[in-house]
Coordinates of C-alpha atoms in Angstrom, one line a residue:
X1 CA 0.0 0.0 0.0
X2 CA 2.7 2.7 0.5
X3 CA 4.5 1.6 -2.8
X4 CA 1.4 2.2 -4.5
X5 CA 0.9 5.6 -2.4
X6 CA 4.4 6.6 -2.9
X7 CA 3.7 5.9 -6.9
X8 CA 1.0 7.6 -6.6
X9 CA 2.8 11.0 -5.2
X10 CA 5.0 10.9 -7.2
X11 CA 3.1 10.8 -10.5
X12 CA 0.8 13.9 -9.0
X13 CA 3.8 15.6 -8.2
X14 CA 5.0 15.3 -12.1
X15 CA 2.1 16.0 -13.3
X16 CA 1.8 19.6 -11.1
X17 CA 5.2 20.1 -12.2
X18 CA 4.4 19.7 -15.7
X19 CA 1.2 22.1 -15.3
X20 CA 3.1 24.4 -13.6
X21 CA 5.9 24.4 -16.5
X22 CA 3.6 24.9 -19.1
X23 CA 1.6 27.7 -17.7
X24 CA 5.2 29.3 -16.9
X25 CA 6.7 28.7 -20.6
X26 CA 2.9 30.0 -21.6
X27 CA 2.9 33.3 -19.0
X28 CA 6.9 33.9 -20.5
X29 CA 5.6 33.9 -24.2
X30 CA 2.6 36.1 -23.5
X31 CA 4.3 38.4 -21.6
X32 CA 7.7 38.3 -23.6
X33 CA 6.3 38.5 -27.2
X34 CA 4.7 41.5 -28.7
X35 CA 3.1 43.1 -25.3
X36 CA 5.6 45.9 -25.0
X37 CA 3.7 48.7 -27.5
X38 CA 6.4 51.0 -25.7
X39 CA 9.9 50.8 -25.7
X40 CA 12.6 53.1 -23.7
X41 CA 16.4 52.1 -24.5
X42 CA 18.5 53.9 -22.3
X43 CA 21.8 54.2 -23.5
X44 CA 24.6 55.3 -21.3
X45 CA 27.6 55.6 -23.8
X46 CA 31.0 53.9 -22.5
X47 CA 29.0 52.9 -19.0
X48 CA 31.3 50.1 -18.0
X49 CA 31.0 48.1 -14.7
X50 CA 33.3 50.1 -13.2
X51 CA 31.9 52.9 -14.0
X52 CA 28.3 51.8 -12.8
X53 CA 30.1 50.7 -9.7
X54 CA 31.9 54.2 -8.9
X55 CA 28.5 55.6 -10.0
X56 CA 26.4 54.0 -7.0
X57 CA 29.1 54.4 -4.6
X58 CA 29.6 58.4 -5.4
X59 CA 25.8 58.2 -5.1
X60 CA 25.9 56.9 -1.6
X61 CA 28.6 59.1 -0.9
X62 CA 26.4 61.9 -1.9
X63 CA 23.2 60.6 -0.4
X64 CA 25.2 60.0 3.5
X65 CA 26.4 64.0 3.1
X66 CA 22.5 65.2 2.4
X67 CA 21.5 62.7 5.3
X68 CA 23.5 61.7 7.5
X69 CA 22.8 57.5 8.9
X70 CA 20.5 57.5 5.7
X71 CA 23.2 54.2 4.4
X72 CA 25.4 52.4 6.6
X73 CA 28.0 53.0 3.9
X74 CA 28.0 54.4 0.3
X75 CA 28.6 51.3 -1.1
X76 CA 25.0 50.3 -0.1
X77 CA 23.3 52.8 -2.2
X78 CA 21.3 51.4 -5.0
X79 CA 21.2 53.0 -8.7
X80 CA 18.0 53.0 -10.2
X81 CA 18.9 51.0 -13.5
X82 CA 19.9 48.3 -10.8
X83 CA 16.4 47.9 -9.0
X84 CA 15.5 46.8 -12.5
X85 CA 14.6 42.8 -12.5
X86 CA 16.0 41.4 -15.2
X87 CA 19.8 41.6 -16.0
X88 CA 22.3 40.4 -18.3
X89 CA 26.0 40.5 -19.8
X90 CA 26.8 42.0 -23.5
X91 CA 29.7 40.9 -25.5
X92 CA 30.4 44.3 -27.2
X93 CA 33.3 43.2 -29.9
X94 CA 32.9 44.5 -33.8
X95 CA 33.0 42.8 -36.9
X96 CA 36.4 44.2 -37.3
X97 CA 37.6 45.3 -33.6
X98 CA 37.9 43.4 -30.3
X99 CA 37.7 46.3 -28.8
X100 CA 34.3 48.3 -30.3
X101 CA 33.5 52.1 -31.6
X102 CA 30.6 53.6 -30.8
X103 CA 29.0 53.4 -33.9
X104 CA 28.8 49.4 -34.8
X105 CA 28.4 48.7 -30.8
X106 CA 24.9 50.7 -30.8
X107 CA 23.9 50.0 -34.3
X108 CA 24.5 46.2 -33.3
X109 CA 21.6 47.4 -31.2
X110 CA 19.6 48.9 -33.3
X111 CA 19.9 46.6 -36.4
X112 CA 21.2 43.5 -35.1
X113 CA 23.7 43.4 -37.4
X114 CA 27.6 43.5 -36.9
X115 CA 29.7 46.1 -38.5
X116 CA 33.0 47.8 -38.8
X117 CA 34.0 50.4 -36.2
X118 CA 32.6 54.0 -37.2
X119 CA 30.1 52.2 -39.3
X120 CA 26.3 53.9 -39.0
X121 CA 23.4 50.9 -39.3
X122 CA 24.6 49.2 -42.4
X123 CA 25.4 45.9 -43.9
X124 CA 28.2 43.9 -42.4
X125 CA 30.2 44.3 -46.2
X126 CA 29.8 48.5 -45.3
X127 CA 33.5 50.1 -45.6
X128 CA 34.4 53.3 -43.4
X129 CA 37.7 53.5 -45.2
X130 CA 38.7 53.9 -48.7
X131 CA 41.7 51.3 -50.4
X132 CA 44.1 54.4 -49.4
X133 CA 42.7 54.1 -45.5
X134 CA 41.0 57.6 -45.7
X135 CA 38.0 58.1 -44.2
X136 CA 34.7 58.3 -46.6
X137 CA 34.4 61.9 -45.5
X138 CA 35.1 65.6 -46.8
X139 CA 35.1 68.4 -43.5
X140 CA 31.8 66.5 -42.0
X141 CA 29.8 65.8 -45.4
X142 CA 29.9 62.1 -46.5
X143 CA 31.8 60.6 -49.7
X144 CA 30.5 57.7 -49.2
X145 CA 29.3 55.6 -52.6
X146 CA 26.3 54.4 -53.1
X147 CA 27.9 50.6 -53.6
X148 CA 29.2 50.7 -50.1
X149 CA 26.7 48.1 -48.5
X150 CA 23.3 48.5 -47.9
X151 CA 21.0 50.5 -45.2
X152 CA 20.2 48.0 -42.3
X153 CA 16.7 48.8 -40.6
X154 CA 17.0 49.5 -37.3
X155 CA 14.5 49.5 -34.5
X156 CA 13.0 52.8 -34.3
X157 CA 12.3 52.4 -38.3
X158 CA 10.4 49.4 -37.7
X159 CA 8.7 51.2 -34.5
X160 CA 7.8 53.7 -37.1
X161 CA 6.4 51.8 -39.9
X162 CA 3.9 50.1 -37.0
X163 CA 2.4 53.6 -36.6
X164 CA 4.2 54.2 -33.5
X165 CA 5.6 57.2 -32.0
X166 CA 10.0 57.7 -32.3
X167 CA 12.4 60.1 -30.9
X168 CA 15.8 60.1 -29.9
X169 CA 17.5 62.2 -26.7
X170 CA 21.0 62.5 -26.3
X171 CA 23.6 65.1 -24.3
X172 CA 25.8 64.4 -27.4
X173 CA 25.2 66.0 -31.2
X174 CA 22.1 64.4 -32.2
X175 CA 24.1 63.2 -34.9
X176 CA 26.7 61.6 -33.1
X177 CA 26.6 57.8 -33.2
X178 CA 24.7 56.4 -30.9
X179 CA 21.6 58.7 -31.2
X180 CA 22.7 58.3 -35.1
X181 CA 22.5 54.5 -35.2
X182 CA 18.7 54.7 -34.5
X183 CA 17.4 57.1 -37.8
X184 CA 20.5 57.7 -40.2
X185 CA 22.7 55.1 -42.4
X186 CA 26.3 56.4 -43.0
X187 CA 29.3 54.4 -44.0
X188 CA 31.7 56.8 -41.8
X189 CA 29.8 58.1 -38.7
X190 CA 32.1 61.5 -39.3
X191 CA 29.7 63.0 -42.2
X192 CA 27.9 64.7 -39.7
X193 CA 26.4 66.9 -41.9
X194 CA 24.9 64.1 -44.1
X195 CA 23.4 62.5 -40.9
X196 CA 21.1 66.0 -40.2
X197 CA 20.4 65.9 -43.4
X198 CA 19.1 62.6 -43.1
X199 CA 16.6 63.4 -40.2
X200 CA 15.1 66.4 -42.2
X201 CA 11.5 65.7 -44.4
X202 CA 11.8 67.1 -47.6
X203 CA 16.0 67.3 -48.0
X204 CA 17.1 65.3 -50.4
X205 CA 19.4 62.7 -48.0
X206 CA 16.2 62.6 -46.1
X207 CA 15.5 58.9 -45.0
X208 CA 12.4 57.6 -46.0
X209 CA 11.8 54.9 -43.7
X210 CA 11.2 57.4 -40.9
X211 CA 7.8 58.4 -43.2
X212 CA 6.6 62.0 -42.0
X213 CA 9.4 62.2 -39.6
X214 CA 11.5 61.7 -36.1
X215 CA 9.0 62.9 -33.6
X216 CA 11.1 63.5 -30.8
X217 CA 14.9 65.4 -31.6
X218 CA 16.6 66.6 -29.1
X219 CA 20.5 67.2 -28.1
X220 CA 23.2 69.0 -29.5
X221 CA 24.6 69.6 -32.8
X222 CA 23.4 73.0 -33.4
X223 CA 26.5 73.6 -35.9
X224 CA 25.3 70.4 -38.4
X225 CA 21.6 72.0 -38.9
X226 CA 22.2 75.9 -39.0
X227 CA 24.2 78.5 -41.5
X228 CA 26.5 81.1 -40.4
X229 CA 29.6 81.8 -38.5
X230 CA 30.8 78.8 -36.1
X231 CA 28.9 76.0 -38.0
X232 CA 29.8 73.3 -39.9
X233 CA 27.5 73.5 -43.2
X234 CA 28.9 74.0 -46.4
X235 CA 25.1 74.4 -48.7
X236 CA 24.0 77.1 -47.0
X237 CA 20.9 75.2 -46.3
X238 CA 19.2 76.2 -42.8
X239 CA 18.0 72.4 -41.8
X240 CA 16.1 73.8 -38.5
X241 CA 13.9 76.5 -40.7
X242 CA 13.6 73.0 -43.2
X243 CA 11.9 71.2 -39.9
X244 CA 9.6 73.9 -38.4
X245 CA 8.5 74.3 -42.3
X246 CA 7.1 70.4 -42.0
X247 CA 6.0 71.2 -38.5
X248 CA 8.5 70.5 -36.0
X249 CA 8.6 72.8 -32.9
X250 CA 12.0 74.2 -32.4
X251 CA 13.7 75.3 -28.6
X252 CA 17.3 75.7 -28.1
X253 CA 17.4 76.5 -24.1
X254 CA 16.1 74.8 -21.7
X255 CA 13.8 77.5 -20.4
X256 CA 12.2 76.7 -23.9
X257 CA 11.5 73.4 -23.2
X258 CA 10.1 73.5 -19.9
X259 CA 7.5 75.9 -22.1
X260 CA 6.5 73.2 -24.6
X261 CA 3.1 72.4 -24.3
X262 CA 3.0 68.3 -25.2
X263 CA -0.1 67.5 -25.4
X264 CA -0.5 70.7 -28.2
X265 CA 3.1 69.3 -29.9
X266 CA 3.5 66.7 -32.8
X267 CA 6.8 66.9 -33.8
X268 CA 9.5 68.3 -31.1
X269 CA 13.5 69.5 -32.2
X270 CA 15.6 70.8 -29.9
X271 CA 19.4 71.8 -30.6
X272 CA 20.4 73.6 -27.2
X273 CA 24.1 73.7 -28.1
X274 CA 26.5 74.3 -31.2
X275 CA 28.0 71.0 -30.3
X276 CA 27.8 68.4 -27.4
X277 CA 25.9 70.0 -24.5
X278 CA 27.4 70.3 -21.2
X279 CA 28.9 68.0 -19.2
X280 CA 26.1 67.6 -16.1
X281 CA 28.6 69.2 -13.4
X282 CA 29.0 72.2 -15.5
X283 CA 25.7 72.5 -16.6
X284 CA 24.5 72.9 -12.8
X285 CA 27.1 74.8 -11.5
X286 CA 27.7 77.2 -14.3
X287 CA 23.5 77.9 -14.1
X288 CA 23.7 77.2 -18.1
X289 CA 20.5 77.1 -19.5
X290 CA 20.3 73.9 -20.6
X291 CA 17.8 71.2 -20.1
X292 CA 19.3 68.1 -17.9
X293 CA 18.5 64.9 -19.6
X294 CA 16.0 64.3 -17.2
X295 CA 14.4 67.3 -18.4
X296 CA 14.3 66.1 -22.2
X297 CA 12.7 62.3 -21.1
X298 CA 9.9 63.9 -19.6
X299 CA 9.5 65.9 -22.5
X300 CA 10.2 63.5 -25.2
X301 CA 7.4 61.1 -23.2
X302 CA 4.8 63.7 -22.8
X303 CA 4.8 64.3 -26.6
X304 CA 5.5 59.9 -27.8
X305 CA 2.9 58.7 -25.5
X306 CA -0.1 60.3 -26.8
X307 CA 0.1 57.5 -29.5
X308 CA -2.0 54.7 -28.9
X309 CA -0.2 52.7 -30.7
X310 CA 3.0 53.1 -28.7
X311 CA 6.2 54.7 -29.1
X312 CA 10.1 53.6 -29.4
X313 CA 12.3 56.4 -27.8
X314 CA 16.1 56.1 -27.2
X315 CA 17.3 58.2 -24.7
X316 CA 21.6 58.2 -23.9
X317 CA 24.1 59.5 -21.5
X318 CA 25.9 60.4 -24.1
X319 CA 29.0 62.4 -22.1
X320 CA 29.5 59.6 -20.1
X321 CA 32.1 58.4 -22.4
X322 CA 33.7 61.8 -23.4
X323 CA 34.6 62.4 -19.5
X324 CA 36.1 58.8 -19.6
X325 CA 37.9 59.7 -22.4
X326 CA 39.6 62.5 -20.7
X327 CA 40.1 60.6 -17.5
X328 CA 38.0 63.0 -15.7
X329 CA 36.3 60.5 -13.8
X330 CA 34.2 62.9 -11.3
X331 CA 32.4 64.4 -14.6
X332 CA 31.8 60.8 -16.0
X333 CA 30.5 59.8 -12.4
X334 CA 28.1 62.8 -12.6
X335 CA 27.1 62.2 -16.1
X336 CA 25.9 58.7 -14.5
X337 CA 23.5 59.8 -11.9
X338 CA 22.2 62.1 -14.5
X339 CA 21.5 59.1 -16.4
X340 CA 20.3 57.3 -13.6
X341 CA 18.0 59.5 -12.8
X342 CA 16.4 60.3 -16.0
X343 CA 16.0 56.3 -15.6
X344 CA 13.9 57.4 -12.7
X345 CA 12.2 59.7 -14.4
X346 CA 10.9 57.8 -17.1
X347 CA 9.5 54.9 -14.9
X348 CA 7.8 57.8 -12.8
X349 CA 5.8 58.6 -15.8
X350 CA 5.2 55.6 -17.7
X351 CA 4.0 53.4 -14.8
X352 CA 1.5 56.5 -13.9
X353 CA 0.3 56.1 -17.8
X354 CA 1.3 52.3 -17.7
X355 CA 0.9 50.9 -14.2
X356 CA 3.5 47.4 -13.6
X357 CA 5.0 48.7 -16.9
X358 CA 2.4 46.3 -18.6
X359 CA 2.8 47.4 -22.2
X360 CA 6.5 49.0 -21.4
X361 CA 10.1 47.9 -22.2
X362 CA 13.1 49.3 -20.3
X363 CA 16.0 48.4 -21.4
X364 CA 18.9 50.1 -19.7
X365 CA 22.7 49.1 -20.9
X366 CA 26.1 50.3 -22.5
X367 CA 27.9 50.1 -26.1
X368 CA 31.1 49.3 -24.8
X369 CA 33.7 49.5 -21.2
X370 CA 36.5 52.4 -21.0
X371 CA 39.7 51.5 -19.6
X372 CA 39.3 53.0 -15.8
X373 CA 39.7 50.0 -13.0
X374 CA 39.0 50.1 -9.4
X375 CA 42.1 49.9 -7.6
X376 CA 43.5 48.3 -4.1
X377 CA 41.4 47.3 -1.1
X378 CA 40.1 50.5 0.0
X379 CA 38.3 50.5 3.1
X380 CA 34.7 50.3 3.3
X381 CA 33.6 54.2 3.4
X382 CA 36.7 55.2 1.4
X383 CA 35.7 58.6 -1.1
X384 CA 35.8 56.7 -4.5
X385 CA 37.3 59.4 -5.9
X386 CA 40.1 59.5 -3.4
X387 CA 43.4 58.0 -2.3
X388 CA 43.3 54.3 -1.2
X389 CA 42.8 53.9 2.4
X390 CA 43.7 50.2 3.2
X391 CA 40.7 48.1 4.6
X392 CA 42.9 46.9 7.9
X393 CA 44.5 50.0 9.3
X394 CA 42.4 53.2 7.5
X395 CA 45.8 54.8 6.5
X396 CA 46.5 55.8 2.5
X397 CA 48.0 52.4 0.9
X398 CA 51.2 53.3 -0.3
X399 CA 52.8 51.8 -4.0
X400 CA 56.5 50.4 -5.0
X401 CA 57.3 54.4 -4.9
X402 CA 56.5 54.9 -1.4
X403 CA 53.7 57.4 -3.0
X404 CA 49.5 56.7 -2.4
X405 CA 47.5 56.6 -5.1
X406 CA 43.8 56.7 -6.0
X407 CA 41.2 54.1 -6.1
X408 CA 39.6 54.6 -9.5
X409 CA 43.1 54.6 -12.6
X410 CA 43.2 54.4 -16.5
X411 CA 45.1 51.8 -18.2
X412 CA 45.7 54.8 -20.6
X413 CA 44.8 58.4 -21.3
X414 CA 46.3 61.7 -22.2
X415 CA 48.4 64.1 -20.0
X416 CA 48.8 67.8 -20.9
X417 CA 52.0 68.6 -22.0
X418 CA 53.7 72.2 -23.5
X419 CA 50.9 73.1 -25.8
X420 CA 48.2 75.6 -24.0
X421 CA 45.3 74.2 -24.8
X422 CA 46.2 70.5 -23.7
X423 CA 46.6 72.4 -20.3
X424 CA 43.2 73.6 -19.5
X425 CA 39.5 72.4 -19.4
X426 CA 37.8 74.6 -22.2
X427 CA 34.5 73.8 -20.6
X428 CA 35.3 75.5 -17.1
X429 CA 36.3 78.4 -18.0
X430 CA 40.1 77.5 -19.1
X431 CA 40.7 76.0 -15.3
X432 CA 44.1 73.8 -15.3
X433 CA 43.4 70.6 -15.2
X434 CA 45.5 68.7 -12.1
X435 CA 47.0 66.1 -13.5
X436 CA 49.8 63.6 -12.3
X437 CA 52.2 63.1 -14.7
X438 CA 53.1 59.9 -16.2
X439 CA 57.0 59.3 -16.8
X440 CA 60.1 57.6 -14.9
X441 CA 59.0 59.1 -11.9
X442 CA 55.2 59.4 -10.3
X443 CA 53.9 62.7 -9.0
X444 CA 53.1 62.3 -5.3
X445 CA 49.3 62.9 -4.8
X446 CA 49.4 63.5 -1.1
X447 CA 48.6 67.1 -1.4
X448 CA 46.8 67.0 -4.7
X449 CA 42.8 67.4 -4.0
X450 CA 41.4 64.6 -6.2
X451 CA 38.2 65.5 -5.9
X452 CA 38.4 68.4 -7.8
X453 CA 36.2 68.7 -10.3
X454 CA 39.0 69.2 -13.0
X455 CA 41.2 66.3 -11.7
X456 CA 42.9 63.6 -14.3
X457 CA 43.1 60.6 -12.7
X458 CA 46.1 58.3 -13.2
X459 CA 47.2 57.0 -16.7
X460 CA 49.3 53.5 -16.7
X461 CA 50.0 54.6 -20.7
X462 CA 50.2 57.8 -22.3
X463 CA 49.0 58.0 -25.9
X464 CA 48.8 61.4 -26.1
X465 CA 46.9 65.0 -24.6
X466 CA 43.5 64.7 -22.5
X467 CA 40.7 62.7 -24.6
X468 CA 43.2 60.4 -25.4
X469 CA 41.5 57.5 -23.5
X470 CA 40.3 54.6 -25.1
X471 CA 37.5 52.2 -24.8
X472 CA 37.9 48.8 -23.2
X473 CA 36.4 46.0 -24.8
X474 CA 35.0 44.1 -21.5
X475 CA 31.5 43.1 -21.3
X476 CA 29.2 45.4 -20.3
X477 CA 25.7 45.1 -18.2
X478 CA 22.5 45.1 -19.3
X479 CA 19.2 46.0 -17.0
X480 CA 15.4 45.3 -18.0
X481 CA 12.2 45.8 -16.7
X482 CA 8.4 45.8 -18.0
X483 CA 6.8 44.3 -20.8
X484 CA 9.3 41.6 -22.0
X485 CA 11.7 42.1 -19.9
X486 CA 12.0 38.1 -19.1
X487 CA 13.9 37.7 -22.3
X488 CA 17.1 39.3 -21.0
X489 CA 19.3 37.4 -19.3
X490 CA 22.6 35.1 -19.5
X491 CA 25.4 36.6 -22.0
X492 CA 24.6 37.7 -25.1
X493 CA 25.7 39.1 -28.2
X494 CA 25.2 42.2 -28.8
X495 CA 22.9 41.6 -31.8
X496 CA 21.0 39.3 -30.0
X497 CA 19.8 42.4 -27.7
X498 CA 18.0 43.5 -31.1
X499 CA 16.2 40.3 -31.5
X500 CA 14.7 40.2 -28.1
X501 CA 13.8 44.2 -28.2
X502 CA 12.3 43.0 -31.8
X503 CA 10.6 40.1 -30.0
X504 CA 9.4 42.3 -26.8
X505 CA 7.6 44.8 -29.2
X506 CA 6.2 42.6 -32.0
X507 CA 8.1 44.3 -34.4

């Protein structure tokens, strides 16, 4: 009798298990495939680990000086992209670079293709170089030929052609690369020039596949779409007086944009600098009058969500990467909680219009790492943009040299050297930048204040003046929540994030 029971368990316990299976496999499809009429793809350009790391840790450091006992340390403090659900790795290599560009790393994105570095959404077989290794460019106009590979749809195409709503939001040029990837197709992502040409109805580079037009335009790159002194045009054509003939509404300050009326706006451009926009730090504490990215989501939102249909918006930290570039890492840090916290915006507002995120995809993640690391075994509470403290006796760590040294380094960068304008930051008001040298001998840091705001941190190599940096090619982190959001996890290609997006949003 308790064989037979025991049997008899055990077949009602396969059975539930197979039941529950099936209505999970069946709950997953539903909720994975085609249920996410929205789509938000934050972007936050070079945002490596170690960078989202610092980020929550400068956060904390922030959050403990505004309220003191609010943490127990800053390394507890939680970033909003990282209170999303669903979370995965991203192999970020090129078709012709282990270590990726911009361009191909968020066009493999957008497309789900892979291409050569500085390559804008097209075919795999697309060239940025001619035979000579010259770039397909003139000044920023393209010279590309027409039998250099083939336009690659991206995502905010096929958004569009569904009826939805499609905008892009950067703190870069609007026609640099990654907002680029989503609406132009370039063989050389330098031809600026052609790319604003591309997002403009009428023009003859216009692209067709975006039908009566980008809704939602906003960044920098004033010097690509206006005539005159200081810009980069060479037609004379006045691209921003071409888009408010179709209709567009045009701001270039921010004070401008916290006027627009959404719900009485179709089609929104706004250009609020001649080229990138400011760096978050500077924006804030020069009082420029510029919107914060946060500022430009909620606007870009109130004007996409009014279709029914749904909307596609990409929305990138774009300046993330230059401060990485430069080594600057309290400006990349910044740059980060200003992303962050758009993040936060965005999910404020859609899951009022959307509660649970039902019919909403966020999608938070990186192109590619930088080469900063986290250094030593700081103690727990140590600044993270200070000198190592060691973990067992709270005093600065010292190197080989006998001299201390900071937690967060480059594996390269730029130093300035003899010319003048490698010796200053042009964005603050020609400040010096403080910056150890690298050569035979370090500079002792002791009495250097590392937290200033135009501080270089460390280089192990020197390629060169500040901006020098490269990328690293390291995974990078992907976050997801909402509407189909189950389908990202594990390590993926970067391609393979296009598919599931594709999936996600029946597209």
């Amino acid at each position: 009798m308790n064989t037979t029971m025991n049997r008899t368990n055990r077949t009602t316990r396969l059975a539930a298990a197979l039941v529950c299976a099936a209505a999970g496999t069946l709950a997953f499809g539903a909720h994975a495939a085609g249920e996410a009429k929205n789509v938000i793809f934050f972007l936050g350009d070079g945002m490596g680990p170690v960078t989202v790391t610092a980020a929550r840790i400068y956060k904390g450091e922030k959050q403990l000086a505004a309220k003191p006992g609010s943490l127990v340390s800053s390394e507890r403090a939680t970033l909003v992209m990282q209170s999303l659900p669903y979370a995965a790795r991203v192999k970020t290599f090129s078709l012709d670079g282990q270590t990726t560009d911009s361009a191909p790393s968020m066009a493999a994105y957008m497309t789900g293709v892979k291409m050569r570095n500085e390559v804008i959404s097209m075919s795999s077989d697309t060239m940025a170089y001619d035979s000579a290794g010259k770039q397909y460019i003139n000044g920023e106009d393209t010279t590309c030929q027409p039998t250099n590979g083939k336009a690659a749809d991206t995502l905010l195409e096929l958004a569009k052609a569904k009826g939805r709503a499609v905008g892009a939001v950067s703190t870069t040029r609007v026609g640099h690369a990654t907002p680029a990837t989503t609406y132009a197709h370039i063989c050389n992502r330098n031809g600026y020039n052609t790319i604003a040409e591309q997002s403009v109805p009428g023009h003859a580079n216009y692209n067709p596949k975006l039908l009566d037009g980008i809704d939602v335009l906003m960044g920098g790159g004033q010097r690509n779409y206006l005539v005159g002194a200081g810009t980069k045009r060479t037609d004379g054509v006045d691209l921003v007086a071409a888009m408010k003939a179709k209709g567009y509404a045009y701001v270039d300050t921010g004070t401008q944009l916290k006027a627009v009326d959404t719900a009485a706006t179709g089609k929104l451009l706004g250009l609020f600098s001649p080229s990138e926009m400011a760096y978050e730090l500077d924006r804030v504490k020069q009082k420029l009058d510029q919107p914060s990215l946060s500022d430009m989501t909620e606007k870009a939102l109130g004007v996409l969500s009014k279709n029914d249909k749904g909307f596609f918006l990409m929305v990138e930290g774009g300046r993330i990467d230059h401060a990485l570039h430069g080594t600057n890492a309290k400006r990349a840090l910044e740059d980060t909680l200003a992303f962050d916290a758009a993040i936060q915006t965005a999910l404020d507002i859609m899951n009022k219009k959307d509660p649970g995120l039902k019919n909403t995809l966020v999608v938070v993640t990186a192109d590619h790492d930088h080469a900063m690391a986290f250094n030593g075994y700081p103690k727990i509470g140590n600044p993270i943009l200070g000198l190592v403290n060691g973990y067992a006796d709270g005093k600065p760590t010292k190197a080989a040299d006998g001299k201390p040294y900071t937690t967060l380094v480059f594996g390269n960068g730029g130093r300035p050297n003899a010319t003048p304008s490698s010796q200053v930051n042009a964005e603050d008001g020609n400040k010096p930048w403080i910056a150890p040298a690298r050569g035979p001998v370090r500079d002792d840091q002791s009495a250097m204040d590392t937290t200033d705001d135009n501080y270089l941190q460390e280089v192990g190599i020197n390629l060169g003046t500040p901006g020098a940096e490269t990328h690293g090619g390291g995974d990078v982190m992907l976050f997801a929540g909402g509407a189909g959001s189950k389908l990202f996890k594990g390590t993926v290609e970067n391609t393979k994030v296009f598919n599931k997006v594709k999936e996600a949003a029946g597209l």
